[in-house]
């Protein structure tokens, strides 16, 4: 039996709403996986403005989601590991910004280990009358529509759709879809053209949000070297903060191009779209590949359950080593990262298999599922 407070709120008139706030202050991949929920909301509330409350990393991804009308970028205190990292004044300022938005409803999306209650309470203080969220624990008036959690192992996309379905928003579909702006395609082509790869290439993304999710740089370098001998050109990309990592992985291997800090998220999406195969950690790159239909090899550390983050609707190979300590939810591995003890040769074999001919050779021909590119002209 469900908790007596579960779904105690009245039916929500989604069609009549003028402004809806979706709360997802997380990383790139989390925002991409919110796409199907946003699509469902767009259909349920066709005339509403849909804004996303996002962290800096996720706000960049929102530019790829056609359903998002605007973004409130912020750091939220309830997501920080250090209690003093977001001052109280920032919370108060966020209340003002949400109040100023005049939202008729807020939908708080969370993973199984996050709580929607602080966000719900903040929206209550900001005067948002309808507040929807899902969790195991009950938290009183922070949410007007509290949905008890489904099983922990549910995929992140399905988890968000489950929440909406319980409050009268039917799903449209569970596919990730992104729209890559034409200027991003042009920027990616310019970059790749200048640096060498003008034909088919494999894209290596060695970064991840925390060390416990990163396949060792030395092994990534070995993957790059071996892949370079397979006939594919190699692009190694990362953020400006990952410059040293990108340089270490790229090394001075002929045929390997290093791009650190040169791609914003839309341009990264264009480079992912053009790749024959992506090799990456459990990170935003894997979800970009899934959204763009690009084959992807994911080196999946045991920090999370595979089923929650599995790339779907794109050819994917998820490699991990089962360990007794997984899922550990650690930022830094207290052991020796045994869950990513994967031989580079095995990684390369999967990448070569997924990159095999038979798929479209024109990366921008729009034939892959999930793809949306504004313009194909270079
Ligand atoms: S080896 Fe265990 S503790 Fe370390 S990251 Fe992997 S699953 Fe977590």
PDB file of C-alpha atoms in Angstrom, residues 91-326:
ATOM      1  CA  UNK A  91      19.361  30.435  -2.059  1.00  0.00           C
ATOM      2  CA  UNK A  92      17.433  33.621  -1.278  1.00  0.00           C
ATOM      3  CA  UNK A  93      18.345  35.068  -4.660  1.00  0.00           C
ATOM      4  CA  UNK A  94      17.129  31.887  -6.354  1.00  0.00           C
ATOM      5  CA  UNK A  95      13.799  32.143  -4.527  1.00  0.00           C
ATOM      6  CA  UNK A  96      13.443  35.633  -5.971  1.00  0.00           C
ATOM      7  CA  UNK A  97      14.291  34.477  -9.466  1.00  0.00           C
ATOM      8  CA  UNK A  98      11.781  31.641  -9.337  1.00  0.00           C
ATOM      9  CA  UNK A  99       9.125  33.964  -7.892  1.00  0.00           C
ATOM     10  CA  UNK A 100       9.841  36.454 -10.664  1.00  0.00           C
ATOM     11  CA  UNK A 101       9.248  33.652 -13.213  1.00  0.00           C
ATOM     12  CA  UNK A 102       5.595  33.386 -12.191  1.00  0.00           C
ATOM     13  CA  UNK A 103       5.495  29.619 -12.641  1.00  0.00           C
ATOM     14  CA  UNK A 104       2.219  27.773 -12.309  1.00  0.00           C
ATOM     15  CA  UNK A 105       3.968  24.468 -11.658  1.00  0.00           C
ATOM     16  CA  UNK A 106       7.421  23.064 -10.900  1.00  0.00           C
ATOM     17  CA  UNK A 107       8.510  19.530 -11.752  1.00  0.00           C
ATOM     18  CA  UNK A 108      11.538  18.342  -9.781  1.00  0.00           C
ATOM     19  CA  UNK A 109      13.486  15.592 -11.557  1.00  0.00           C
ATOM     20  CA  UNK A 110      15.914  13.548  -9.467  1.00  0.00           C
ATOM     21  CA  UNK A 111      17.970  10.389  -9.595  1.00  0.00           C
ATOM     22  CA  UNK A 112      17.156   7.620  -7.109  1.00  0.00           C
ATOM     23  CA  UNK A 113      19.722   8.923  -4.603  1.00  0.00           C
ATOM     24  CA  UNK A 114      18.623  12.564  -4.713  1.00  0.00           C
ATOM     25  CA  UNK A 115      15.802  14.207  -2.855  1.00  0.00           C
ATOM     26  CA  UNK A 116      13.244  16.571  -4.421  1.00  0.00           C
ATOM     27  CA  UNK A 117      12.234  18.132  -1.115  1.00  0.00           C
ATOM     28  CA  UNK A 118      14.688  21.080  -0.887  1.00  0.00           C
ATOM     29  CA  UNK A 119      13.805  22.149  -4.431  1.00  0.00           C
ATOM     30  CA  UNK A 120      10.123  21.702  -3.696  1.00  0.00           C
ATOM     31  CA  UNK A 121      10.412  23.758  -0.548  1.00  0.00           C
ATOM     32  CA  UNK A 122      12.309  26.516  -2.364  1.00  0.00           C
ATOM     33  CA  UNK A 123       9.572  26.642  -4.999  1.00  0.00           C
ATOM     34  CA  UNK A 124       6.952  26.796  -2.227  1.00  0.00           C
ATOM     35  CA  UNK A 125       8.730  29.826  -0.754  1.00  0.00           C
ATOM     36  CA  UNK A 126       8.779  31.321  -4.263  1.00  0.00           C
ATOM     37  CA  UNK A 127       5.004  30.954  -4.506  1.00  0.00           C
ATOM     38  CA  UNK A 128       4.811  28.149  -7.081  1.00  0.00           C
ATOM     39  CA  UNK A 129       1.397  26.598  -6.392  1.00  0.00           C
ATOM     40  CA  UNK A 130       1.943  23.122  -7.911  1.00  0.00           C
ATOM     41  CA  UNK A 131       5.125  21.236  -7.004  1.00  0.00           C
ATOM     42  CA  UNK A 132       5.755  17.711  -8.275  1.00  0.00           C
ATOM     43  CA  UNK A 133       8.542  15.351  -7.222  1.00  0.00           C
ATOM     44  CA  UNK A 134       9.370  11.731  -6.469  1.00  0.00           C
ATOM     45  CA  UNK A 135      11.254  10.103  -3.604  1.00  0.00           C
ATOM     46  CA  UNK A 136      11.217   7.332  -1.044  1.00  0.00           C
ATOM     47  CA  UNK A 137      10.970   9.681   1.880  1.00  0.00           C
ATOM     48  CA  UNK A 138       8.045  11.951   2.701  1.00  0.00           C
ATOM     49  CA  UNK A 139       8.738  15.649   3.324  1.00  0.00           C
ATOM     50  CA  UNK A 140       5.462  17.408   4.014  1.00  0.00           C
ATOM     51  CA  UNK A 141       4.357  20.564   2.230  1.00  0.00           C
ATOM     52  CA  UNK A 142       7.447  21.020   0.046  1.00  0.00           C
ATOM     53  CA  UNK A 143       5.638  19.126  -2.694  1.00  0.00           C
ATOM     54  CA  UNK A 144       1.943  19.329  -3.466  1.00  0.00           C
ATOM     55  CA  UNK A 145       2.194  16.143  -5.551  1.00  0.00           C
ATOM     56  CA  UNK A 146       4.543  13.605  -4.030  1.00  0.00           C
ATOM     57  CA  UNK A 147       5.090  10.398  -6.007  1.00  0.00           C
ATOM     58  CA  UNK A 148       6.686   7.447  -4.207  1.00  0.00           C
ATOM     59  CA  UNK A 149       9.809   6.167  -5.972  1.00  0.00           C
ATOM     60  CA  UNK A 150       9.825   3.294  -8.433  1.00  0.00           C
ATOM     61  CA  UNK A 151      12.595   0.652  -8.055  1.00  0.00           C
ATOM     62  CA  UNK A 152      16.103   2.141  -7.824  1.00  0.00           C
ATOM     63  CA  UNK A 153      17.381   0.330 -10.887  1.00  0.00           C
ATOM     64  CA  UNK A 154      14.998   2.025 -13.313  1.00  0.00           C
ATOM     65  CA  UNK A 155      16.658   3.904 -16.170  1.00  0.00           C
ATOM     66  CA  UNK A 156      16.904   7.667 -15.561  1.00  0.00           C
ATOM     67  CA  UNK A 157      14.709   8.411 -18.570  1.00  0.00           C
ATOM     68  CA  UNK A 158      12.014   5.999 -17.431  1.00  0.00           C
ATOM     69  CA  UNK A 159      12.210   7.293 -13.880  1.00  0.00           C
ATOM     70  CA  UNK A 160      11.335  10.823 -15.025  1.00  0.00           C
ATOM     71  CA  UNK A 161       8.573   9.534 -17.283  1.00  0.00           C
ATOM     72  CA  UNK A 162       7.186   7.478 -14.400  1.00  0.00           C
ATOM     73  CA  UNK A 163       6.933  10.612 -12.259  1.00  0.00           C
ATOM     74  CA  UNK A 164       5.052  12.492 -14.955  1.00  0.00           C
ATOM     75  CA  UNK A 165       2.745   9.636 -15.761  1.00  0.00           C
ATOM     76  CA  UNK A 166       1.655   9.487 -12.120  1.00  0.00           C
ATOM     77  CA  UNK A 167       0.559  13.121 -12.317  1.00  0.00           C
ATOM     78  CA  UNK A 168      -1.363  12.863 -15.572  1.00  0.00           C
ATOM     79  CA  UNK A 169       1.356  13.460 -18.196  1.00  0.00           C
ATOM     80  CA  UNK A 170       1.578  10.456 -20.562  1.00  0.00           C
ATOM     81  CA  UNK A 171       4.962   9.696 -22.166  1.00  0.00           C
ATOM     82  CA  UNK A 172       5.593  10.427 -25.837  1.00  0.00           C
ATOM     83  CA  UNK A 173       8.616   8.162 -26.166  1.00  0.00           C
ATOM     84  CA  UNK A 174      11.836   7.432 -24.317  1.00  0.00           C
ATOM     85  CA  UNK A 175      14.314   8.394 -27.021  1.00  0.00           C
ATOM     86  CA  UNK A 176      16.944  11.018 -26.400  1.00  0.00           C
ATOM     87  CA  UNK A 177      16.831  13.661 -29.108  1.00  0.00           C
ATOM     88  CA  UNK A 178      18.951  16.737 -29.529  1.00  0.00           C
ATOM     89  CA  UNK A 179      19.063  19.520 -32.055  1.00  0.00           C
ATOM     90  CA  UNK A 180      22.542  20.499 -33.172  1.00  0.00           C
ATOM     91  CA  UNK A 181      22.631  24.129 -34.353  1.00  0.00           C
ATOM     92  CA  UNK A 182      23.967  24.709 -37.857  1.00  0.00           C
ATOM     93  CA  UNK A 183      26.656  27.040 -36.580  1.00  0.00           C
ATOM     94  CA  UNK A 184      27.918  24.279 -34.278  1.00  0.00           C
ATOM     95  CA  UNK A 185      28.211  21.923 -37.237  1.00  0.00           C
ATOM     96  CA  UNK A 186      30.169  24.587 -39.086  1.00  0.00           C
ATOM     97  CA  UNK A 187      32.422  25.230 -36.088  1.00  0.00           C
ATOM     98  CA  UNK A 188      33.141  21.510 -35.699  1.00  0.00           C
ATOM     99  CA  UNK A 189      33.946  21.129 -39.366  1.00  0.00           C
ATOM    100  CA  UNK A 190      36.293  24.102 -39.242  1.00  0.00           C
ATOM    101  CA  UNK A 191      38.103  22.681 -36.232  1.00  0.00           C
ATOM    102  CA  UNK A 192      38.426  19.195 -37.588  1.00  0.00           C
ATOM    103  CA  UNK A 193      39.388  20.421 -41.018  1.00  0.00           C
ATOM    104  CA  UNK A 194      42.175  22.531 -39.603  1.00  0.00           C
ATOM    105  CA  UNK A 195      43.532  19.748 -37.460  1.00  0.00           C
ATOM    106  CA  UNK A 196      43.486  16.904 -39.907  1.00  0.00           C
ATOM    107  CA  UNK A 197      40.582  14.476 -39.747  1.00  0.00           C
ATOM    108  CA  UNK A 198      38.371  15.199 -42.686  1.00  0.00           C
ATOM    109  CA  UNK A 199      37.131  11.682 -43.189  1.00  0.00           C
ATOM    110  CA  UNK A 200      35.901   9.162 -40.682  1.00  0.00           C
ATOM    111  CA  UNK A 201      37.206   9.395 -37.170  1.00  0.00           C
ATOM    112  CA  UNK A 202      36.878   7.864 -33.743  1.00  0.00           C
ATOM    113  CA  UNK A 203      36.234  10.288 -30.909  1.00  0.00           C
ATOM    114  CA  UNK A 204      37.770   9.658 -27.495  1.00  0.00           C
ATOM    115  CA  UNK A 205      36.361  11.583 -24.521  1.00  0.00           C
ATOM    116  CA  UNK A 206      38.558  10.678 -21.522  1.00  0.00           C
ATOM    117  CA  UNK A 207      36.932  13.029 -18.996  1.00  0.00           C
ATOM    118  CA  UNK A 208      34.228  12.431 -16.415  1.00  0.00           C
ATOM    119  CA  UNK A 209      32.738  14.360 -13.528  1.00  0.00           C
ATOM    120  CA  UNK A 210      34.822  12.556 -10.892  1.00  0.00           C
ATOM    121  CA  UNK A 211      38.019  10.456 -10.783  1.00  0.00           C
ATOM    122  CA  UNK A 212      36.172   7.265  -9.844  1.00  0.00           C
ATOM    123  CA  UNK A 213      34.449   7.317 -13.231  1.00  0.00           C
ATOM    124  CA  UNK A 214      37.603   7.798 -15.322  1.00  0.00           C
ATOM    125  CA  UNK A 215      39.315   5.003 -17.213  1.00  0.00           C
ATOM    126  CA  UNK A 216      43.047   5.536 -16.560  1.00  0.00           C
ATOM    127  CA  UNK A 217      44.671   8.082 -18.886  1.00  0.00           C
ATOM    128  CA  UNK A 218      47.544   5.752 -19.754  1.00  0.00           C
ATOM    129  CA  UNK A 219      45.108   3.121 -20.950  1.00  0.00           C
ATOM    130  CA  UNK A 220      43.099   5.667 -22.910  1.00  0.00           C
ATOM    131  CA  UNK A 221      46.403   6.662 -24.583  1.00  0.00           C
ATOM    132  CA  UNK A 222      46.980   3.037 -25.507  1.00  0.00           C
ATOM    133  CA  UNK A 223      43.443   2.875 -26.938  1.00  0.00           C
ATOM    134  CA  UNK A 224      44.162   5.972 -29.028  1.00  0.00           C
ATOM    135  CA  UNK A 225      47.419   4.523 -30.315  1.00  0.00           C
ATOM    136  CA  UNK A 226      45.897   1.164 -31.226  1.00  0.00           C
ATOM    137  CA  UNK A 227      42.851   2.745 -32.860  1.00  0.00           C
ATOM    138  CA  UNK A 228      45.117   4.994 -34.916  1.00  0.00           C
ATOM    139  CA  UNK A 229      46.635   1.896 -36.501  1.00  0.00           C
ATOM    140  CA  UNK A 230      43.195   0.586 -37.464  1.00  0.00           C
ATOM    141  CA  UNK A 231      42.692   3.097 -40.248  1.00  0.00           C
ATOM    142  CA  UNK A 232      40.527   5.523 -38.280  1.00  0.00           C
ATOM    143  CA  UNK A 233      41.651   9.052 -37.551  1.00  0.00           C
ATOM    144  CA  UNK A 234      41.418   9.863 -33.858  1.00  0.00           C
ATOM    145  CA  UNK A 235      40.066  12.954 -32.101  1.00  0.00           C
ATOM    146  CA  UNK A 236      40.630  13.295 -28.351  1.00  0.00           C
ATOM    147  CA  UNK A 237      38.472  16.019 -26.829  1.00  0.00           C
ATOM    148  CA  UNK A 238      37.790  17.515 -23.423  1.00  0.00           C
ATOM    149  CA  UNK A 239      37.162  20.738 -21.574  1.00  0.00           C
ATOM    150  CA  UNK A 240      39.814  23.358 -20.847  1.00  0.00           C
ATOM    151  CA  UNK A 241      40.177  21.893 -17.350  1.00  0.00           C
ATOM    152  CA  UNK A 242      40.907  18.524 -18.937  1.00  0.00           C
ATOM    153  CA  UNK A 243      43.740  19.878 -21.122  1.00  0.00           C
ATOM    154  CA  UNK A 244      46.459  17.852 -19.374  1.00  0.00           C
ATOM    155  CA  UNK A 245      44.364  14.686 -19.600  1.00  0.00           C
ATOM    156  CA  UNK A 246      43.612  15.264 -23.283  1.00  0.00           C
ATOM    157  CA  UNK A 247      47.307  15.918 -23.995  1.00  0.00           C
ATOM    158  CA  UNK A 248      48.344  12.748 -22.161  1.00  0.00           C
ATOM    159  CA  UNK A 249      45.823  10.622 -24.033  1.00  0.00           C
ATOM    160  CA  UNK A 250      46.627  12.133 -27.435  1.00  0.00           C
ATOM    161  CA  UNK A 251      50.395  12.019 -26.886  1.00  0.00           C
ATOM    162  CA  UNK A 252      52.312  12.582 -30.092  1.00  0.00           C
ATOM    163  CA  UNK A 253      50.764   9.686 -31.964  1.00  0.00           C
ATOM    164  CA  UNK A 254      50.450  10.432 -35.689  1.00  0.00           C
ATOM    165  CA  UNK A 255      46.828  10.790 -36.787  1.00  0.00           C
ATOM    166  CA  UNK A 256      45.601  11.873 -33.368  1.00  0.00           C
ATOM    167  CA  UNK A 257      44.081  15.338 -32.953  1.00  0.00           C
ATOM    168  CA  UNK A 258      43.717  16.894 -29.488  1.00  0.00           C
ATOM    169  CA  UNK A 259      40.908  19.365 -28.798  1.00  0.00           C
ATOM    170  CA  UNK A 260      40.905  20.689 -25.239  1.00  0.00           C
ATOM    171  CA  UNK A 261      38.669  23.606 -24.366  1.00  0.00           C
ATOM    172  CA  UNK A 262      37.853  24.294 -28.000  1.00  0.00           C
ATOM    173  CA  UNK A 263      34.360  22.813 -28.174  1.00  0.00           C
ATOM    174  CA  UNK A 264      31.312  24.207 -26.456  1.00  0.00           C
ATOM    175  CA  UNK A 265      28.514  21.692 -25.893  1.00  0.00           C
ATOM    176  CA  UNK A 266      26.768  22.275 -29.251  1.00  0.00           C
ATOM    177  CA  UNK A 267      30.089  21.935 -31.112  1.00  0.00           C
ATOM    178  CA  UNK A 268      30.888  18.817 -29.105  1.00  0.00           C
ATOM    179  CA  UNK A 269      27.519  17.434 -30.157  1.00  0.00           C
ATOM    180  CA  UNK A 270      28.421  18.123 -33.782  1.00  0.00           C
ATOM    181  CA  UNK A 271      31.746  16.321 -33.365  1.00  0.00           C
ATOM    182  CA  UNK A 272      29.963  13.385 -31.717  1.00  0.00           C
ATOM    183  CA  UNK A 273      27.468  13.345 -34.590  1.00  0.00           C
ATOM    184  CA  UNK A 274      30.298  13.131 -37.102  1.00  0.00           C
ATOM    185  CA  UNK A 275      32.188  10.323 -35.356  1.00  0.00           C
ATOM    186  CA  UNK A 276      32.159   6.740 -36.572  1.00  0.00           C
ATOM    187  CA  UNK A 277      32.420   5.677 -32.940  1.00  0.00           C
ATOM    188  CA  UNK A 278      32.809   7.360 -29.537  1.00  0.00           C
ATOM    189  CA  UNK A 279      34.868   5.875 -26.709  1.00  0.00           C
ATOM    190  CA  UNK A 280      34.146   7.441 -23.330  1.00  0.00           C
ATOM    191  CA  UNK A 281      33.434   6.964 -19.646  1.00  0.00           C
ATOM    192  CA  UNK A 282      29.961   6.960 -18.084  1.00  0.00           C
ATOM    193  CA  UNK A 283      29.606  10.663 -18.794  1.00  0.00           C
ATOM    194  CA  UNK A 284      27.669  13.188 -20.824  1.00  0.00           C
ATOM    195  CA  UNK A 285      29.458  12.079 -23.981  1.00  0.00           C
ATOM    196  CA  UNK A 286      27.787   8.671 -23.785  1.00  0.00           C
ATOM    197  CA  UNK A 287      24.347  10.282 -23.666  1.00  0.00           C
ATOM    198  CA  UNK A 288      25.190  12.677 -26.481  1.00  0.00           C
ATOM    199  CA  UNK A 289      26.167   9.670 -28.572  1.00  0.00           C
ATOM    200  CA  UNK A 290      22.926   7.926 -27.631  1.00  0.00           C
ATOM    201  CA  UNK A 291      20.930  11.006 -28.593  1.00  0.00           C
ATOM    202  CA  UNK A 292      22.714  11.315 -31.921  1.00  0.00           C
ATOM    203  CA  UNK A 293      22.686   7.637 -32.866  1.00  0.00           C
ATOM    204  CA  UNK A 294      26.487   7.459 -32.850  1.00  0.00           C
ATOM    205  CA  UNK A 295      27.904   4.056 -31.824  1.00  0.00           C
ATOM    206  CA  UNK A 296      29.548   4.288 -28.435  1.00  0.00           C
ATOM    207  CA  UNK A 297      31.845   2.216 -26.248  1.00  0.00           C
ATOM    208  CA  UNK A 298      31.239   3.161 -22.612  1.00  0.00           C
ATOM    209  CA  UNK A 299      33.879   2.311 -20.030  1.00  0.00           C
ATOM    210  CA  UNK A 300      31.485   2.109 -17.136  1.00  0.00           C
ATOM    211  CA  UNK A 301      32.872   2.326 -13.621  1.00  0.00           C
ATOM    212  CA  UNK A 302      31.042   0.681 -10.760  1.00  0.00           C
ATOM    213  CA  UNK A 303      30.050   3.950  -9.153  1.00  0.00           C
ATOM    214  CA  UNK A 304      26.513   3.561 -10.579  1.00  0.00           C
ATOM    215  CA  UNK A 305      24.206   0.810 -11.759  1.00  0.00           C
ATOM    216  CA  UNK A 306      24.538   0.241 -15.495  1.00  0.00           C
ATOM    217  CA  UNK A 307      20.793  -0.072 -16.005  1.00  0.00           C
ATOM    218  CA  UNK A 308      20.159   3.475 -14.790  1.00  0.00           C
ATOM    219  CA  UNK A 309      22.398   5.077 -17.414  1.00  0.00           C
ATOM    220  CA  UNK A 310      22.576   2.607 -20.303  1.00  0.00           C
ATOM    221  CA  UNK A 311      22.782   4.334 -23.712  1.00  0.00           C
ATOM    222  CA  UNK A 312      19.696   3.209 -25.592  1.00  0.00           C
ATOM    223  CA  UNK A 313      18.569   3.463 -29.217  1.00  0.00           C
ATOM    224  CA  UNK A 314      22.170   3.649 -30.503  1.00  0.00           C
ATOM    225  CA  UNK A 315      24.696   0.848 -31.033  1.00  0.00           C
ATOM    226  CA  UNK A 316      26.476   0.626 -27.696  1.00  0.00           C
ATOM    227  CA  UNK A 317      28.964  -1.560 -25.926  1.00  0.00           C
ATOM    228  CA  UNK A 318      29.146  -1.050 -22.178  1.00  0.00           C
ATOM    229  CA  UNK A 319      32.314  -2.477 -20.663  1.00  0.00           C
ATOM    230  CA  UNK A 320      32.784  -2.930 -16.943  1.00  0.00           C
ATOM    231  CA  UNK A 321      34.382  -5.376 -14.554  1.00  0.00           C
ATOM    232  CA  UNK A 322      31.951  -6.692 -11.924  1.00  0.00           C
ATOM    233  CA  UNK A 323      33.186  -6.013  -8.398  1.00  0.00           C
ATOM    234  CA  UNK A 324      31.754  -6.609  -4.967  1.00  0.00           C
ATOM    235  CA  UNK A 325      32.007  -2.914  -4.097  1.00  0.00           C
ATOM    236  CA  UNK A 326      29.718  -1.710  -6.927  1.00  0.00           C
TER     237      UNK A 326
END
